[in-house]
Structures are given as structure tokens and as C-alpha cells.
PDB file of N, CA, C and O in Angstrom:
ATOM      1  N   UNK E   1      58.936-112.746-163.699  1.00 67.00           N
ATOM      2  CA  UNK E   1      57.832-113.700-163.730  1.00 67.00           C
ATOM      3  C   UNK E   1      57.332-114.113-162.346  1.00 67.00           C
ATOM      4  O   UNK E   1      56.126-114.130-162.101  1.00 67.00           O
ATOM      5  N   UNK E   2      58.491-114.529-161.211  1.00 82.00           N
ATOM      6  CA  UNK E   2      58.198-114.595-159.974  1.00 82.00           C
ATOM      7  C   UNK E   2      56.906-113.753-159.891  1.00 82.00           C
ATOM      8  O   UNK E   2      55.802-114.263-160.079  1.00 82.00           O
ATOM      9  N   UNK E   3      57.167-111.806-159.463  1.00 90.00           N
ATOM     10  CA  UNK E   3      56.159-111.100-158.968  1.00 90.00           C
ATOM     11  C   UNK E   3      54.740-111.451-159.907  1.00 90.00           C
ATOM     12  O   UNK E   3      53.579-111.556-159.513  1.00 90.00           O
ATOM     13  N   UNK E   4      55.084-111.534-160.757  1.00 91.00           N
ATOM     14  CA  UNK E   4      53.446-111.783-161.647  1.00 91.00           C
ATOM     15  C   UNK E   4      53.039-113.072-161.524  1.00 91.00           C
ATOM     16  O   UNK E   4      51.866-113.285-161.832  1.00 91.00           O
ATOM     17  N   UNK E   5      53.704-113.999-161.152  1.00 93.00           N
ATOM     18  CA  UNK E   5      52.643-115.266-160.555  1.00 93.00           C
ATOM     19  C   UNK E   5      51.944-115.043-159.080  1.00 93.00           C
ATOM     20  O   UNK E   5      50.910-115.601-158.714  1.00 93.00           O
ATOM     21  N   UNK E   6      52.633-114.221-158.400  1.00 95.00           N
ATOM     22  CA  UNK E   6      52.436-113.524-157.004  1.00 95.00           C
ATOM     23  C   UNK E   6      50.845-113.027-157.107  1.00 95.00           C
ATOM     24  O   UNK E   6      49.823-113.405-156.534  1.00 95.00           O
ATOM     25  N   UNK E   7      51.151-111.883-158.223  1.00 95.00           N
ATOM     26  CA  UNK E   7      49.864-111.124-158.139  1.00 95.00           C
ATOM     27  C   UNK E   7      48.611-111.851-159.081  1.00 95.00           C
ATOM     28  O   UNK E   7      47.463-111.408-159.109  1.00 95.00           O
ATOM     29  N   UNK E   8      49.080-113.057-159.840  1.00 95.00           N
ATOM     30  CA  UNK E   8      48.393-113.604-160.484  1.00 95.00           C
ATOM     31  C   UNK E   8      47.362-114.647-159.348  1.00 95.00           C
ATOM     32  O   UNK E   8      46.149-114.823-159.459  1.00 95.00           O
ATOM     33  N   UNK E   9      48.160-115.153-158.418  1.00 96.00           N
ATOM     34  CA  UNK E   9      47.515-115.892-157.820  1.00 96.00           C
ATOM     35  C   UNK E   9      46.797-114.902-156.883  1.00 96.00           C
ATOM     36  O   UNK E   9      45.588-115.132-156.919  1.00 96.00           O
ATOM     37  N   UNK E  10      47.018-114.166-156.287  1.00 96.00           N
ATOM     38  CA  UNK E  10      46.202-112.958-155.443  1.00 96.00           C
ATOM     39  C   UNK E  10      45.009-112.863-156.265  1.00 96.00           C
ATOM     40  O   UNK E  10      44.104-113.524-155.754  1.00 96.00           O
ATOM     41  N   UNK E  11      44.643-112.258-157.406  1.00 95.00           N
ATOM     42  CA  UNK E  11      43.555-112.205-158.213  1.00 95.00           C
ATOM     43  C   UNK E  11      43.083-113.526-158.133  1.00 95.00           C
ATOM     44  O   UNK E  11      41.944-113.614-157.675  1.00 95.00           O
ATOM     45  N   UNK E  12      43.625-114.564-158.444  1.00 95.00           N
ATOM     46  CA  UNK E  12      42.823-116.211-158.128  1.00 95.00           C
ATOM     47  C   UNK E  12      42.501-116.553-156.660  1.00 95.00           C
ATOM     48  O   UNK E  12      41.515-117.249-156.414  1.00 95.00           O
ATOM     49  N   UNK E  13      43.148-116.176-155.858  1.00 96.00           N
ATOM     50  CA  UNK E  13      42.099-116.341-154.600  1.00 96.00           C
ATOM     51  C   UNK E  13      41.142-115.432-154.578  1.00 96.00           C
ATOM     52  O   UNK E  13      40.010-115.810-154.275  1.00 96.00           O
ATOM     53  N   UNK E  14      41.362-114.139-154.870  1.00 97.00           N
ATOM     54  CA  UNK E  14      40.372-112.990-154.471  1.00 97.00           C
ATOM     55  C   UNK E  14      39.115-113.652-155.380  1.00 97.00           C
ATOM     56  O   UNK E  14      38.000-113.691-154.861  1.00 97.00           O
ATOM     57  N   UNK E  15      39.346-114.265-156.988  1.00 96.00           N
ATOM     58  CA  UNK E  15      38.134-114.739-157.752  1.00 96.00           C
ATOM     59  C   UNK E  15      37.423-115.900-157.280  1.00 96.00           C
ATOM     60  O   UNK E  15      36.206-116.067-157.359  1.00 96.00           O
ATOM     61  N   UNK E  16      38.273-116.692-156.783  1.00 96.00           N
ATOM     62  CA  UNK E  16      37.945-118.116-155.881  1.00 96.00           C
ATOM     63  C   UNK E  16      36.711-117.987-154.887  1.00 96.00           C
ATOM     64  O   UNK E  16      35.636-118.583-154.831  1.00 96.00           O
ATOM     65  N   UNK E  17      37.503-116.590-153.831  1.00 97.00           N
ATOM     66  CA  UNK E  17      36.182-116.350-152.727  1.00 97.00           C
ATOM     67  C   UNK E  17      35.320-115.691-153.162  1.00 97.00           C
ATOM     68  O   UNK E  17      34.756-115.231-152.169  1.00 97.00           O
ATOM     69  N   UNK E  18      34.698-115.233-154.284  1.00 97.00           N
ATOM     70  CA  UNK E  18      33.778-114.278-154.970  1.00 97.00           C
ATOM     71  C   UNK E  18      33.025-115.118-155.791  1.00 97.00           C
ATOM     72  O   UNK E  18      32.347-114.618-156.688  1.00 97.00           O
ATOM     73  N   UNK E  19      33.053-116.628-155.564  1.00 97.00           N
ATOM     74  CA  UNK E  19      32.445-117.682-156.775  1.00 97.00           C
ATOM     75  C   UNK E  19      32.904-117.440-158.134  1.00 97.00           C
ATOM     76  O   UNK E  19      32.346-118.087-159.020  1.00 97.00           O
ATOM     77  N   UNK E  20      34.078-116.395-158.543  1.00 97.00           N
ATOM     78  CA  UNK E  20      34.143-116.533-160.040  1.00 97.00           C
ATOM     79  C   UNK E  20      35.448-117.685-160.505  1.00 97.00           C
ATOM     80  O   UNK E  20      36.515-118.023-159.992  1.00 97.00           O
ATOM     81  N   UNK E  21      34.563-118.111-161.972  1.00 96.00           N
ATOM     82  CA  UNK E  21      35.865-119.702-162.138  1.00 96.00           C
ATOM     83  C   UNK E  21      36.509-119.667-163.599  1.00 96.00           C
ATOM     84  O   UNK E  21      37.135-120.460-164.303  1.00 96.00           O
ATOM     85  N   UNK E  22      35.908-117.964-163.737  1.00 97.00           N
ATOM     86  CA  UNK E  22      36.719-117.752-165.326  1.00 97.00           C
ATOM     87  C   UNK E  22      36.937-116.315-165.363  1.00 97.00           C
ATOM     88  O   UNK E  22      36.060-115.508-165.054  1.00 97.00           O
ATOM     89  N   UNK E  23      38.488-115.892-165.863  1.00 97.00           N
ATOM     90  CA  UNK E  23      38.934-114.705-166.019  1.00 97.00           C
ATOM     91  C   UNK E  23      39.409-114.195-167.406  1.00 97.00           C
ATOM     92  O   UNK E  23      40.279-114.649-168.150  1.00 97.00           O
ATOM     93  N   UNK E  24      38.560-113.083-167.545  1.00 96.00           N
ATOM     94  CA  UNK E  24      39.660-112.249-169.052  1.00 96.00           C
ATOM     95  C   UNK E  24      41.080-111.562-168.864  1.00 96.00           C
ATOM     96  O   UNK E  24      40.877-110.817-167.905  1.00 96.00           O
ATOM     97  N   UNK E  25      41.850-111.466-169.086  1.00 95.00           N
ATOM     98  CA  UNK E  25      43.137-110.605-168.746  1.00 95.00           C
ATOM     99  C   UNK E  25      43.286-110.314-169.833  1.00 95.00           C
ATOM    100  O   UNK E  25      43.783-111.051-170.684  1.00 95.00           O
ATOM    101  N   UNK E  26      42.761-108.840-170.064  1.00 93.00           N
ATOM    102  CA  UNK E  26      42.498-107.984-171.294  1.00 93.00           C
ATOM    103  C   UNK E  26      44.112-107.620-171.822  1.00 93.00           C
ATOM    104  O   UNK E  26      43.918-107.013-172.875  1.00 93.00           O
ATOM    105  N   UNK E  27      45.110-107.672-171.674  1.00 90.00           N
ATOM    106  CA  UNK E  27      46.423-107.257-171.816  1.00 90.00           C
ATOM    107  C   UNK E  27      47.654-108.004-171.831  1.00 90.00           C
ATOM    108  O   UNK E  27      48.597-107.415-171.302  1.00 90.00           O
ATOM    109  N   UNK E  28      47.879-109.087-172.275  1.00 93.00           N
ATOM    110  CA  UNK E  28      48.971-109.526-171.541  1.00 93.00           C
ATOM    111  C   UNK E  28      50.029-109.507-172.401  1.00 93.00           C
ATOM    112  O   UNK E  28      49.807-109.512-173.611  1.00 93.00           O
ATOM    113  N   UNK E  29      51.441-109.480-171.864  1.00 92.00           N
ATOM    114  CA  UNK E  29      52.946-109.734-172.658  1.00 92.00           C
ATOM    115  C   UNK E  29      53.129-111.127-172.505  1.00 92.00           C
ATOM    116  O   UNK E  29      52.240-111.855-172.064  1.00 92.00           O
ATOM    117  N   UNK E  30      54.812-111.732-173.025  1.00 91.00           N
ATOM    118  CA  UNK E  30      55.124-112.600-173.361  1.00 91.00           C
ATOM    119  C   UNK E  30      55.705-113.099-171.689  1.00 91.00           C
ATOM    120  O   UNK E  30      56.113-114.244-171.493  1.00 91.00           O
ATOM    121  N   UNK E  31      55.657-112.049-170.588  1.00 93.00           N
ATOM    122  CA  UNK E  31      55.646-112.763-169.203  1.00 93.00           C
ATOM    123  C   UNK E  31      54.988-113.033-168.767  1.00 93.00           C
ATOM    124  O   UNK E  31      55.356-113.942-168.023  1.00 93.00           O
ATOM    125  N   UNK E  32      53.298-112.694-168.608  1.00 94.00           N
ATOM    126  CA  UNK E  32      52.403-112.951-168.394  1.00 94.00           C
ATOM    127  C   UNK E  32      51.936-114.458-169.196  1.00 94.00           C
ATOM    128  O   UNK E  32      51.507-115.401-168.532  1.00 94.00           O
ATOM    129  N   UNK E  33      52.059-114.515-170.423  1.00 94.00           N
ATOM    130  CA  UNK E  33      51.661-115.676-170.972  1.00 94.00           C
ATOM    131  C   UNK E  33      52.565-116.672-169.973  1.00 94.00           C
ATOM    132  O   UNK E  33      52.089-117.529-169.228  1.00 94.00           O
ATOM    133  N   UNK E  34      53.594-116.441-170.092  1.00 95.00           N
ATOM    134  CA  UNK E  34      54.717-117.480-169.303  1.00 95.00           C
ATOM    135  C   UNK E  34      54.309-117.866-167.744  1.00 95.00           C
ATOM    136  O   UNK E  34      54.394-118.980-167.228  1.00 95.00           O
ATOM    137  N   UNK E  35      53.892-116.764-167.203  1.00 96.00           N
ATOM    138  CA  UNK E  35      53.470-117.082-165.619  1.00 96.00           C
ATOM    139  C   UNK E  35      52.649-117.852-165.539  1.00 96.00           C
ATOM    140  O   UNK E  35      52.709-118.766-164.716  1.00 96.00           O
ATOM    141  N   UNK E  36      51.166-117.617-166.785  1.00 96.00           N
ATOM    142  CA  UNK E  36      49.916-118.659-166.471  1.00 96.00           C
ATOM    143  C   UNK E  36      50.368-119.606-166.692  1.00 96.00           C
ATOM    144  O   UNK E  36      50.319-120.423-165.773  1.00 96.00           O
ATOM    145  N   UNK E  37      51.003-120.014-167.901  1.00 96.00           N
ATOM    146  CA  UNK E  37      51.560-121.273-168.122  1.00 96.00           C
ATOM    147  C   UNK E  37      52.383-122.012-167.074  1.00 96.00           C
ATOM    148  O   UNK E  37      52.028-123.136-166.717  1.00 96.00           O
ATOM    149  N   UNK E  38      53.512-121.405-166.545  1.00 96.00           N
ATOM    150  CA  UNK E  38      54.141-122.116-165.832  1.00 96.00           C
ATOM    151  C   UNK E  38      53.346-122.445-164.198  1.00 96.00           C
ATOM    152  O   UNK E  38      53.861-123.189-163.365  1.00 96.00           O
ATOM    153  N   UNK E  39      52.097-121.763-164.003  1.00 96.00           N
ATOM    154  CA  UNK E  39      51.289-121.405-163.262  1.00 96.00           C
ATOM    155  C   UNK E  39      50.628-122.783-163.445  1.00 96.00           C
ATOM    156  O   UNK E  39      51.000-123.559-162.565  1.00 96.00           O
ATOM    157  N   UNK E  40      49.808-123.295-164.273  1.00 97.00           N
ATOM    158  CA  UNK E  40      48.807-124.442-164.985  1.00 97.00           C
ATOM    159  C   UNK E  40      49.722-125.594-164.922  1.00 97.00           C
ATOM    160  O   UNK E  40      49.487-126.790-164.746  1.00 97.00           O
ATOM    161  N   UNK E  41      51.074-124.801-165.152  1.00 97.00           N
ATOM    162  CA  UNK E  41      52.063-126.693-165.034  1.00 97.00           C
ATOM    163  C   UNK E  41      52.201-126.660-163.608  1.00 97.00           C
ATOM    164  O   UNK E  41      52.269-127.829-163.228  1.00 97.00           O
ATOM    165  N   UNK E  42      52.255-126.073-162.893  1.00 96.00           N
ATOM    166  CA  UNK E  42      52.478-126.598-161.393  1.00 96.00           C
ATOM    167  C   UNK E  42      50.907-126.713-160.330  1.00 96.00           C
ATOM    168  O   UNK E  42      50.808-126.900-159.117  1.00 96.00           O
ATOM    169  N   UNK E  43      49.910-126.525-161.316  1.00 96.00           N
ATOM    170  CA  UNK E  43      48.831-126.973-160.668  1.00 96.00           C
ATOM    171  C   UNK E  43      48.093-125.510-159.952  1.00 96.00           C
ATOM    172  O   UNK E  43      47.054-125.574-159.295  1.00 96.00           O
ATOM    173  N   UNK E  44      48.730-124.405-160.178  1.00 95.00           N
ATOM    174  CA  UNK E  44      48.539-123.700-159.501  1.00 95.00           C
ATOM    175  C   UNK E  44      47.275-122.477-160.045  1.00 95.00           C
ATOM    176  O   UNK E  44      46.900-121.494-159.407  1.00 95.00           O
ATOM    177  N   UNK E  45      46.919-122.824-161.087  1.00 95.00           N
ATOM    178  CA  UNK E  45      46.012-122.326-161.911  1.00 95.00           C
ATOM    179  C   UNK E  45      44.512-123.036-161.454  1.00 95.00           C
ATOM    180  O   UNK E  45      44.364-124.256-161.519  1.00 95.00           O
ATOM    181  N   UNK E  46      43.715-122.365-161.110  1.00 95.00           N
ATOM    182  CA  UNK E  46      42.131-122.482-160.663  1.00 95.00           C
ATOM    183  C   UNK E  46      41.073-122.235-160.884  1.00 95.00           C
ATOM    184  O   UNK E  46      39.991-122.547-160.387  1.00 95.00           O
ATOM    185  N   UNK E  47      41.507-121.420-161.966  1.00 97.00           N
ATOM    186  CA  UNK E  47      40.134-120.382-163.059  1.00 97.00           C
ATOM    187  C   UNK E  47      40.551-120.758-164.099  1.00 97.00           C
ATOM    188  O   UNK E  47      41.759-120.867-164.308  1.00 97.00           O
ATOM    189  N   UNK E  48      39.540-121.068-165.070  1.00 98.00           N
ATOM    190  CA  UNK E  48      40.365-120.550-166.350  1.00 98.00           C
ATOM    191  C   UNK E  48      40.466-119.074-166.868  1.00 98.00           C
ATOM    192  O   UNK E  48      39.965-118.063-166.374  1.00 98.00           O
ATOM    193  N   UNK E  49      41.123-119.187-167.817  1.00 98.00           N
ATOM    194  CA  UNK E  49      41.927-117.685-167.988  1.00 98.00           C
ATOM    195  C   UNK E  49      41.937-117.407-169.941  1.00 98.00           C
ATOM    196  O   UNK E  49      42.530-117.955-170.870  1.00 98.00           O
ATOM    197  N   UNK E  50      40.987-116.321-169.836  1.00 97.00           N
ATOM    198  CA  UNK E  50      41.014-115.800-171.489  1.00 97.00           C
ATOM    199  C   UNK E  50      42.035-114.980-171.676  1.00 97.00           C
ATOM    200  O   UNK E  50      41.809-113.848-171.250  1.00 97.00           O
ATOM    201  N   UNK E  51      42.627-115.068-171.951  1.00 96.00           N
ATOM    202  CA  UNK E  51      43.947-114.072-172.318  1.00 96.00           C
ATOM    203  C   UNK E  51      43.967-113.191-173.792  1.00 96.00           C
ATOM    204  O   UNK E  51      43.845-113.696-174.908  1.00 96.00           O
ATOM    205  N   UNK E  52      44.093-112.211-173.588  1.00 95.00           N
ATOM    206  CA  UNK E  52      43.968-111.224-174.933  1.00 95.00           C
ATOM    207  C   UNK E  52      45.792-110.846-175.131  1.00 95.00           C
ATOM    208  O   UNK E  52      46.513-110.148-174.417  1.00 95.00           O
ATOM    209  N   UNK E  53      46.064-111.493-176.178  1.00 92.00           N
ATOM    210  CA  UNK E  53      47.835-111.077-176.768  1.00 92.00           C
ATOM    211  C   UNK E  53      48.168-109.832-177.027  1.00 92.00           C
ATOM    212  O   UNK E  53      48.161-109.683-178.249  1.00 92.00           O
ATOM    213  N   UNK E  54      48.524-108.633-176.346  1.00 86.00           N
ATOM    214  CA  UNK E  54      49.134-107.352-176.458  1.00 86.00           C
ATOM    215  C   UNK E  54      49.830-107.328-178.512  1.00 86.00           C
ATOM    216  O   UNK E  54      50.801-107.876-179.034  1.00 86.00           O
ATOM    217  N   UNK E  55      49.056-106.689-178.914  1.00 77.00           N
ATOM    218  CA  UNK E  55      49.133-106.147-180.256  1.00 77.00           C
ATOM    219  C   UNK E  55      50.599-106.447-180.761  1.00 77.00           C
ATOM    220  O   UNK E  55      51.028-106.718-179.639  1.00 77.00           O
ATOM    221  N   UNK E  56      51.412-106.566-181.362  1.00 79.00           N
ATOM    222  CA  UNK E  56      52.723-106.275-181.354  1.00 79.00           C
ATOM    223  C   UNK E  56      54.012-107.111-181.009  1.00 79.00           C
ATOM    224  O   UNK E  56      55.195-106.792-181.119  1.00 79.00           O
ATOM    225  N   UNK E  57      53.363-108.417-180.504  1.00 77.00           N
ATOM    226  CA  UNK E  57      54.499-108.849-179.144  1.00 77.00           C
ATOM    227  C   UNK E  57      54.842-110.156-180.042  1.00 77.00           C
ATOM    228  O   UNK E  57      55.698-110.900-179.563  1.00 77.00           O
ATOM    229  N   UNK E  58      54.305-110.502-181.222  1.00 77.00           N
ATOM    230  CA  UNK E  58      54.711-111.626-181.895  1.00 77.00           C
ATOM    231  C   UNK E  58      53.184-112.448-182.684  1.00 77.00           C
ATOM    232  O   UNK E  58      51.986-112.284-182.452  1.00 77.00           O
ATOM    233  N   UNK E  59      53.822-113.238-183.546  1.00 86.00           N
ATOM    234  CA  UNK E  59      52.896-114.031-184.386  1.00 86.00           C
ATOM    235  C   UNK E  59      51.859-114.615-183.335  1.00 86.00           C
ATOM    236  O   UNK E  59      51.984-115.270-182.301  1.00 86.00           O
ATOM    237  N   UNK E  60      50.631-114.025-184.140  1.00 89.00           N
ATOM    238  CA  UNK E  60      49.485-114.379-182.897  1.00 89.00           C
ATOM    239  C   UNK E  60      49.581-116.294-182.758  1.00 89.00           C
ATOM    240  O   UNK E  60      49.982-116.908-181.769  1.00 89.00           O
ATOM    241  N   UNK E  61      49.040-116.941-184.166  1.00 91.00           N
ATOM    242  CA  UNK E  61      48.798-118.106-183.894  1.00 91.00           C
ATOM    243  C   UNK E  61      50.049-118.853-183.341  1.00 91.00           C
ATOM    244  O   UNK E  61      49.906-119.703-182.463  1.00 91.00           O
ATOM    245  N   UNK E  62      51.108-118.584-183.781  1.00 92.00           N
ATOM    246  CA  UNK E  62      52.182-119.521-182.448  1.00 92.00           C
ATOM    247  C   UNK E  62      52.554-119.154-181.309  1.00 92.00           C
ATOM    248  O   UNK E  62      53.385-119.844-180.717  1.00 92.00           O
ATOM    249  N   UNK E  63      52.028-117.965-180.709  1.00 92.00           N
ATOM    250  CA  UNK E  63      51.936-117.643-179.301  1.00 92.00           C
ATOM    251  C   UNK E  63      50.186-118.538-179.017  1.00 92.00           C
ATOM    252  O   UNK E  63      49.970-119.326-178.096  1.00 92.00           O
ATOM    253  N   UNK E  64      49.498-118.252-179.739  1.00 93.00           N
ATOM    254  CA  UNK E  64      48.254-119.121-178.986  1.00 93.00           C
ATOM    255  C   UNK E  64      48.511-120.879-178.699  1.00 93.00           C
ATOM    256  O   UNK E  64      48.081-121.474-177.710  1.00 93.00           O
ATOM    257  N   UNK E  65      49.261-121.462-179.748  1.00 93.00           N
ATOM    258  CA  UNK E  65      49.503-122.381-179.709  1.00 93.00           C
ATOM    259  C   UNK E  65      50.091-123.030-178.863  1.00 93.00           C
ATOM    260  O   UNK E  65      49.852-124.078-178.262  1.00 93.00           O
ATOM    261  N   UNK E  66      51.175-122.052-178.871  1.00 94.00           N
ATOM    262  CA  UNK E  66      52.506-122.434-177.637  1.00 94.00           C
ATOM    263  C   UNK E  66      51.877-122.871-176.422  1.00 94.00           C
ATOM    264  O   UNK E  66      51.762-124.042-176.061  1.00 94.00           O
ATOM    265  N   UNK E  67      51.317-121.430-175.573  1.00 96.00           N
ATOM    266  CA  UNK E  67      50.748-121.046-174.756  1.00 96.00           C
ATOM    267  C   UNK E  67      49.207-121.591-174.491  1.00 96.00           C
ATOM    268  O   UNK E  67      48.688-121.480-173.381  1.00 96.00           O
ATOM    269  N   UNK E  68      48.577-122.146-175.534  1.00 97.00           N
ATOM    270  CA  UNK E  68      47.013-122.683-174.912  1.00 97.00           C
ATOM    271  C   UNK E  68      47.106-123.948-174.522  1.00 97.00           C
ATOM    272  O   UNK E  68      47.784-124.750-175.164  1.00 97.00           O
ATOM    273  N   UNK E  69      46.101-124.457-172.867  1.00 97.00           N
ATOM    274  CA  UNK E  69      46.435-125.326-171.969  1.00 97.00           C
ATOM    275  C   UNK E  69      44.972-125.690-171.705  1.00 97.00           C
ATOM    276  O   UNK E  69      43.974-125.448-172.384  1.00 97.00           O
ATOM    277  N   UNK E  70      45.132-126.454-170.325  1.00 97.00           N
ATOM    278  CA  UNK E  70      43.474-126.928-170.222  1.00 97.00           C
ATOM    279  C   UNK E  70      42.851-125.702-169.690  1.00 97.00           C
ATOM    280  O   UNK E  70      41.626-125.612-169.765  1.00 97.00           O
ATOM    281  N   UNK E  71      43.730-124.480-169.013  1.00 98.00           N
ATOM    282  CA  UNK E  71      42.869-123.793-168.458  1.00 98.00           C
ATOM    283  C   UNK E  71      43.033-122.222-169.069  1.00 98.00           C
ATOM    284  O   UNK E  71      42.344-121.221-168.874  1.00 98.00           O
ATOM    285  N   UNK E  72      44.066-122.406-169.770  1.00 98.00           N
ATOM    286  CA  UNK E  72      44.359-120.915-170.546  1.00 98.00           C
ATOM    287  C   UNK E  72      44.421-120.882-171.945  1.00 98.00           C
ATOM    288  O   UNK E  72      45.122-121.420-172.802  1.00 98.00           O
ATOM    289  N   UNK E  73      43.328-119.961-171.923  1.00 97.00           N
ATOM    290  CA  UNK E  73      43.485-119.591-173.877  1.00 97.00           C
ATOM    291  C   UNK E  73      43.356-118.643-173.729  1.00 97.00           C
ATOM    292  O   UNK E  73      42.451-118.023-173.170  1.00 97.00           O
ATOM    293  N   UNK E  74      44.891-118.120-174.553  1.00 95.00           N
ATOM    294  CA  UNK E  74      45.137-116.780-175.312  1.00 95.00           C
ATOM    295  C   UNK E  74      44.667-116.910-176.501  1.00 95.00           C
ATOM    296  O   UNK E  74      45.485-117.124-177.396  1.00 95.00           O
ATOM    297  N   UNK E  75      43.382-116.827-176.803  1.00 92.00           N
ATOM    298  CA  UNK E  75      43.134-116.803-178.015  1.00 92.00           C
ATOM    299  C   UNK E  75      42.009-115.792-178.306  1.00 92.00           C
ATOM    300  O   UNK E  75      40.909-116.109-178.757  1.00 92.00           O
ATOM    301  N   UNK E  76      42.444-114.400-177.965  1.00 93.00           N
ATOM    302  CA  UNK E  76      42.281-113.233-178.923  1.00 93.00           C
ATOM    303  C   UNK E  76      43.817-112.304-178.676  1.00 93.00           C
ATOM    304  O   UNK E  76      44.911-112.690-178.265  1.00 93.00           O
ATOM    305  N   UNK E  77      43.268-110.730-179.193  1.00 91.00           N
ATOM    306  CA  UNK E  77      44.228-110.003-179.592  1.00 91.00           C
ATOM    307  C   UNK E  77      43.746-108.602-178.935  1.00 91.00           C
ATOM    308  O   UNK E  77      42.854-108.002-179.534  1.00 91.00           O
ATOM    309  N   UNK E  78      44.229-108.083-177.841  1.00 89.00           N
ATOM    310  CA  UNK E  78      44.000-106.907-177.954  1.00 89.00           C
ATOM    311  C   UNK E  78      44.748-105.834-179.179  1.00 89.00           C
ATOM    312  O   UNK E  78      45.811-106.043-179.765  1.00 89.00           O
ATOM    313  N   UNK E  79      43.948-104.811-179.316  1.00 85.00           N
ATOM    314  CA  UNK E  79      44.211-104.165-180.556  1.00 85.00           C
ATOM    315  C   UNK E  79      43.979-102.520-179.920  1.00 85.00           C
ATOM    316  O   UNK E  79      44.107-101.547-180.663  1.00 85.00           O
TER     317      UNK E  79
END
């Protein structure tokens, strides 16, 4: 989770200096959900973030639930 908050925030500065203030992340697993999240609890989240739930990885609506914040919703499904 460490390296993927790493590269998570790299993409949030790189979107920061480019004026963009909202991101899709067409793919994500159950570490990725965890990084934004734990990402948004420490303030460290700056975009919001659409998150698409990797097919397979568990019950969609209580991963959206769990996981949706002021700045992240996983709330679709890649398929």
C-alpha cells in the first residue's frame, strides 16, 4: 500500500499542475481502494477520485460503501 500511495500521489501532483481536480482510475483492487482511503484520512487526497471496482474482487455495494468518502467514489464496476 506504501508504493501505491507513492505513485498515487505522483499522479495528484502531476493532475494538480495540469489544472485537473477530478480523476477516473479505471481499475482498481482492494489496495488501491485502501490507499485512497487511507490517503483522504490523512488529508492527503486533492482530486476527487472515481474509482471503477476490478470485476471479481468482492460484493460491489459493501466495497462502495466501505470505501466512499468526501473525495472518493468507487461507485462503478469495471467489467
Amino acid at each position: 500500500p506504501e508504493d501505491q500511495r507513492q505513485w498515487i500521489a505522483y499522479g495528484i501532483r502531476q493532475a494538480i499542475q495540469n489544472g485537473i481536480t477530478a480523476i477516473q482510475d479505471a481499475n482498481v483492487d482492494l489496495g488501491r481502494l485502501e490507499a485512497y482511503r487511507t490517503m483522504e484520512r490523512r488529508g492527503e487526497l486533492s482530486v476527487r477520485v472515481r474509482a471503477a471496482i476490478g470485476s471479481g474482487i468482492g460484493d460491489f455495494e459493501k466495497l462502495r460503501k466501505k470505501y466512499r468518502g468526501r473525495l472518493l467514489d468507487p461507485g462503478t464496476i469495471k467489467i
